[in-house]
Amino acid sequence: MKKLSIIGVIGIVLSHAALAHEGHEHATGVVRERMELMTDMGKRLLAISKRLRANKELDRIAPDARAIKEASGKITAEFPPGSTQFPTAAKPVVWQQWDDFGEKVRKLQSEAEKLSTTSPSDGDALRKQFRAVAYACDGCHEVYRVPKEK
């Protein structure tokens, strides 16, 4: 039961993350590209969370995890200096702490890679590694993204 509640909480967080970039139709250029990239990763995380909660289609987690890993490899390129135009949710501290930002991105890549290679027959290991991926996302958003208004 504890595992399900943890996954449920993470699912709620991820659904907000996935939708956080929705409605930014006014974004252009690299800001729009990175919002779309982040939205896609959020949707994939949400899909994984739903599979884990339902304990079904666990074999479909690996492709989403690989897609997250691949997408995360593009993150730093989507944050060129000066790309702070509205409606970005990126805080200026991204560029002030670029090395830390890059390290957090590499952490996400690493955790997503581990998730993609976790056996679909080991639900506990999948849940544990999923939490690591979710926390990697949250750790970056906590520092480098403007919180969404409630």
PDB file of C-alpha atoms in Angstrom:
ATOM      1  CA  MET A   1       0.000   0.000   0.000  1.00  0.00           C
ATOM      2  CA  LYS A   2       2.849   2.381   0.835  1.00  0.00           C
ATOM      3  CA  LYS A   3       4.364   1.787  -2.616  1.00  0.00           C
ATOM      4  CA  LEU A   4       1.092   2.612  -4.316  1.00  0.00           C
ATOM      5  CA  SER A   5       0.670   5.836  -2.353  1.00  0.00           C
ATOM      6  CA  ILE A   6       4.231   6.919  -3.219  1.00  0.00           C
ATOM      7  CA  ILE A   7       3.590   6.180  -6.889  1.00  0.00           C
ATOM      8  CA  GLY A   8       0.281   8.036  -6.639  1.00  0.00           C
ATOM      9  CA  VAL A   9       1.926  11.141  -5.210  1.00  0.00           C
ATOM     10  CA  ILE A  10       4.633  11.027  -7.851  1.00  0.00           C
ATOM     11  CA  GLY A  11       1.937  10.608 -10.485  1.00  0.00           C
ATOM     12  CA  ILE A  12       0.180  13.736  -9.320  1.00  0.00           C
ATOM     13  CA  VAL A  13       3.444  15.689  -9.342  1.00  0.00           C
ATOM     14  CA  LEU A  14       4.225  14.415 -12.817  1.00  0.00           C
ATOM     15  CA  SER A  15       0.805  15.224 -14.185  1.00  0.00           C
ATOM     16  CA  HIS A  16       1.335  18.809 -13.086  1.00  0.00           C
ATOM     17  CA  ALA A  17       4.796  18.755 -14.642  1.00  0.00           C
ATOM     18  CA  ALA A  18       3.444  17.347 -17.886  1.00  0.00           C
ATOM     19  CA  LEU A  19       0.762  19.987 -18.070  1.00  0.00           C
ATOM     20  CA  ALA A  20       2.939  22.831 -16.817  1.00  0.00           C
ATOM     21  CA  HIS A  21       4.062  23.627 -20.337  1.00  0.00           C
ATOM     22  CA  GLU A  22       0.621  23.263 -21.926  1.00  0.00           C
ATOM     23  CA  GLY A  23      -1.058  26.457 -23.007  1.00  0.00           C
ATOM     24  CA  HIS A  24       2.161  28.172 -24.030  1.00  0.00           C
ATOM     25  CA  GLU A  25       1.055  28.601 -27.600  1.00  0.00           C
ATOM     26  CA  HIS A  26       2.626  32.065 -27.571  1.00  0.00           C
ATOM     27  CA  ALA A  27       6.100  30.629 -27.161  1.00  0.00           C
ATOM     28  CA  THR A  28       8.393  30.723 -30.172  1.00  0.00           C
ATOM     29  CA  GLY A  29      11.809  29.475 -31.185  1.00  0.00           C
ATOM     30  CA  VAL A  30      13.956  27.610 -28.716  1.00  0.00           C
ATOM     31  CA  VAL A  31      11.612  28.411 -25.812  1.00  0.00           C
ATOM     32  CA  ARG A  32       8.783  26.624 -27.614  1.00  0.00           C
ATOM     33  CA  GLU A  33      11.079  23.730 -28.530  1.00  0.00           C
ATOM     34  CA  ARG A  34      12.180  23.189 -24.951  1.00  0.00           C
ATOM     35  CA  MET A  35       8.617  23.455 -23.655  1.00  0.00           C
ATOM     36  CA  GLU A  36       7.564  20.793 -26.145  1.00  0.00           C
ATOM     37  CA  LEU A  37      10.541  18.622 -25.163  1.00  0.00           C
ATOM     38  CA  MET A  38       9.710  18.916 -21.466  1.00  0.00           C
ATOM     39  CA  THR A  39       6.011  18.305 -22.100  1.00  0.00           C
ATOM     40  CA  ASP A  40       6.800  15.117 -24.007  1.00  0.00           C
ATOM     41  CA  MET A  41       9.040  13.868 -21.191  1.00  0.00           C
ATOM     42  CA  GLY A  42       6.346  14.687 -18.639  1.00  0.00           C
ATOM     43  CA  LYS A  43       3.726  12.782 -20.613  1.00  0.00           C
ATOM     44  CA  ARG A  44       6.001   9.768 -20.835  1.00  0.00           C
ATOM     45  CA  LEU A  45       6.641   9.877 -17.091  1.00  0.00           C
ATOM     46  CA  LEU A  46       2.921  10.073 -16.473  1.00  0.00           C
ATOM     47  CA  ALA A  47       2.336   7.058 -18.736  1.00  0.00           C
ATOM     48  CA  ILE A  48       4.970   5.096 -16.825  1.00  0.00           C
ATOM     49  CA  SER A  49       3.394   6.107 -13.527  1.00  0.00           C
ATOM     50  CA  LYS A  50      -0.025   4.895 -14.692  1.00  0.00           C
ATOM     51  CA  ARG A  51       1.422   1.552 -15.776  1.00  0.00           C
ATOM     52  CA  LEU A  52       3.127   1.111 -12.426  1.00  0.00           C
ATOM     53  CA  ARG A  53      -0.024   1.997 -10.492  1.00  0.00           C
ATOM     54  CA  ALA A  54      -2.066  -0.451 -12.561  1.00  0.00           C
ATOM     55  CA  ASN A  55       0.766  -2.994 -12.522  1.00  0.00           C
ATOM     56  CA  LYS A  56       0.078  -3.568 -16.225  1.00  0.00           C
ATOM     57  CA  GLU A  57       2.030  -3.217 -19.444  1.00  0.00           C
ATOM     58  CA  LEU A  58       5.283  -2.997 -17.514  1.00  0.00           C
ATOM     59  CA  ASP A  59       7.103  -4.134 -20.652  1.00  0.00           C
ATOM     60  CA  ARG A  60       6.115  -0.805 -22.260  1.00  0.00           C
ATOM     61  CA  ILE A  61       8.064   1.196 -19.677  1.00  0.00           C
ATOM     62  CA  ALA A  62      11.469   0.646 -21.288  1.00  0.00           C
ATOM     63  CA  PRO A  63      10.644   2.426 -24.576  1.00  0.00           C
ATOM     64  CA  ASP A  64       9.316   5.461 -22.707  1.00  0.00           C
ATOM     65  CA  ALA A  65      12.354   5.470 -20.427  1.00  0.00           C
ATOM     66  CA  ARG A  66      14.658   5.317 -23.476  1.00  0.00           C
ATOM     67  CA  ALA A  67      12.756   8.235 -25.030  1.00  0.00           C
ATOM     68  CA  ILE A  68      13.192  10.227 -21.817  1.00  0.00           C
ATOM     69  CA  LYS A  69      16.909   9.457 -21.840  1.00  0.00           C
ATOM     70  CA  GLU A  70      17.200  10.555 -25.464  1.00  0.00           C
ATOM     71  CA  ALA A  71      15.166  13.711 -24.869  1.00  0.00           C
ATOM     72  CA  SER A  72      17.154  14.601 -21.777  1.00  0.00           C
ATOM     73  CA  GLY A  73      20.278  14.539 -23.935  1.00  0.00           C
ATOM     74  CA  LYS A  74      18.848  17.526 -25.807  1.00  0.00           C
ATOM     75  CA  ILE A  75      17.990  19.642 -22.770  1.00  0.00           C
ATOM     76  CA  THR A  76      21.131  21.746 -22.445  1.00  0.00           C
ATOM     77  CA  ALA A  77      21.047  22.632 -26.152  1.00  0.00           C
ATOM     78  CA  GLU A  78      17.527  23.986 -25.606  1.00  0.00           C
ATOM     79  CA  PHE A  79      18.832  26.548 -23.090  1.00  0.00           C
ATOM     80  CA  PRO A  80      21.155  28.824 -25.069  1.00  0.00           C
ATOM     81  CA  PRO A  81      22.191  32.022 -23.298  1.00  0.00           C
ATOM     82  CA  GLY A  82      19.581  34.745 -23.596  1.00  0.00           C
ATOM     83  CA  SER A  83      16.616  32.433 -24.187  1.00  0.00           C
ATOM     84  CA  THR A  84      14.602  34.003 -21.403  1.00  0.00           C
ATOM     85  CA  GLN A  85      11.749  35.471 -23.440  1.00  0.00           C
ATOM     86  CA  PHE A  86       8.141  35.121 -22.325  1.00  0.00           C
ATOM     87  CA  PRO A  87       6.553  32.674 -21.646  1.00  0.00           C
ATOM     88  CA  THR A  88       9.582  30.717 -20.445  1.00  0.00           C
ATOM     89  CA  ALA A  89       9.388  29.139 -17.021  1.00  0.00           C
ATOM     90  CA  ALA A  90      13.175  28.940 -16.804  1.00  0.00           C
ATOM     91  CA  LYS A  91      14.738  30.990 -14.049  1.00  0.00           C
ATOM     92  CA  PRO A  92      17.834  33.079 -14.895  1.00  0.00           C
ATOM     93  CA  VAL A  93      19.758  30.947 -12.402  1.00  0.00           C
ATOM     94  CA  VAL A  94      19.943  28.229 -15.113  1.00  0.00           C
ATOM     95  CA  TRP A  95      22.695  30.202 -16.835  1.00  0.00           C
ATOM     96  CA  GLN A  96      24.269  31.429 -13.599  1.00  0.00           C
ATOM     97  CA  GLN A  97      24.712  27.856 -12.354  1.00  0.00           C
ATOM     98  CA  TRP A  98      25.249  26.186 -15.713  1.00  0.00           C
ATOM     99  CA  ASP A  99      27.555  23.447 -14.411  1.00  0.00           C
ATOM    100  CA  ASP A 100      25.037  22.368 -11.767  1.00  0.00           C
ATOM    101  CA  PHE A 101      22.211  22.510 -14.316  1.00  0.00           C
ATOM    102  CA  GLY A 102      24.238  20.271 -16.637  1.00  0.00           C
ATOM    103  CA  GLU A 103      24.962  17.857 -13.803  1.00  0.00           C
ATOM    104  CA  LYS A 104      21.266  17.579 -13.004  1.00  0.00           C
ATOM    105  CA  VAL A 105      20.541  16.866 -16.678  1.00  0.00           C
ATOM    106  CA  ARG A 106      23.203  14.124 -16.714  1.00  0.00           C
ATOM    107  CA  LYS A 107      21.645  12.655 -13.567  1.00  0.00           C
ATOM    108  CA  LEU A 108      18.277  12.472 -15.329  1.00  0.00           C
ATOM    109  CA  GLN A 109      19.901  10.783 -18.327  1.00  0.00           C
ATOM    110  CA  SER A 110      21.588   8.234 -16.096  1.00  0.00           C
ATOM    111  CA  GLU A 111      18.465   7.448 -14.081  1.00  0.00           C
ATOM    112  CA  ALA A 112      16.326   7.149 -17.235  1.00  0.00           C
ATOM    113  CA  GLU A 113      18.899   4.780 -18.740  1.00  0.00           C
ATOM    114  CA  LYS A 114      18.750   2.617 -15.620  1.00  0.00           C
ATOM    115  CA  LEU A 115      14.956   2.575 -15.817  1.00  0.00           C
ATOM    116  CA  SER A 116      15.089   1.533 -19.469  1.00  0.00           C
ATOM    117  CA  THR A 117      17.178  -1.516 -18.561  1.00  0.00           C
ATOM    118  CA  THR A 118      15.251  -2.556 -15.459  1.00  0.00           C
ATOM    119  CA  SER A 119      13.501  -5.879 -15.907  1.00  0.00           C
ATOM    120  CA  PRO A 120       9.777  -5.523 -16.572  1.00  0.00           C
ATOM    121  CA  SER A 121       9.236  -8.609 -14.416  1.00  0.00           C
ATOM    122  CA  ASP A 122      10.573  -6.808 -11.328  1.00  0.00           C
ATOM    123  CA  GLY A 123       7.840  -4.348 -10.361  1.00  0.00           C
ATOM    124  CA  ASP A 124       9.581  -3.280  -7.158  1.00  0.00           C
ATOM    125  CA  ALA A 125      12.795  -2.437  -9.003  1.00  0.00           C
ATOM    126  CA  LEU A 126      10.820  -0.548 -11.653  1.00  0.00           C
ATOM    127  CA  ARG A 127       9.043   1.501  -9.006  1.00  0.00           C
ATOM    128  CA  LYS A 128      12.290   2.279  -7.210  1.00  0.00           C
ATOM    129  CA  GLN A 129      14.012   3.371 -10.405  1.00  0.00           C
ATOM    130  CA  PHE A 130      10.975   5.330 -11.551  1.00  0.00           C
ATOM    131  CA  ARG A 131      11.152   7.309  -8.298  1.00  0.00           C
ATOM    132  CA  ALA A 132      14.814   8.070  -9.045  1.00  0.00           C
ATOM    133  CA  VAL A 133      13.843   9.459 -12.465  1.00  0.00           C
ATOM    134  CA  ALA A 134      10.963  11.478 -11.024  1.00  0.00           C
ATOM    135  CA  TYR A 135      13.189  12.911  -8.303  1.00  0.00           C
ATOM    136  CA  ALA A 136      15.815  13.836 -10.906  1.00  0.00           C
ATOM    137  CA  CYS A 137      13.167  15.830 -12.791  1.00  0.00           C
ATOM    138  CA  ASP A 138      11.853  17.431  -9.641  1.00  0.00           C
ATOM    139  CA  GLY A 139      15.343  18.290  -8.400  1.00  0.00           C
ATOM    140  CA  CYS A 140      15.987  20.346 -11.495  1.00  0.00           C
ATOM    141  CA  HIS A 141      12.552  21.953 -11.604  1.00  0.00           C
ATOM    142  CA  GLU A 142      12.808  22.890  -7.949  1.00  0.00           C
ATOM    143  CA  VAL A 143      15.861  25.053  -8.597  1.00  0.00           C
ATOM    144  CA  TYR A 144      15.597  26.098 -12.226  1.00  0.00           C
ATOM    145  CA  ARG A 145      11.900  26.477 -13.065  1.00  0.00           C
ATOM    146  CA  VAL A 146       9.452  29.118 -11.916  1.00  0.00           C
ATOM    147  CA  PRO A 147       6.748  27.370  -9.878  1.00  0.00           C
ATOM    148  CA  LYS A 148       3.424  27.095 -11.633  1.00  0.00           C
ATOM    149  CA  GLU A 149       0.724  29.321 -10.166  1.00  0.00           C
ATOM    150  CA  LYS A 150      -2.023  27.415  -8.401  1.00  0.00           C
TER     151      LYS A 150
END
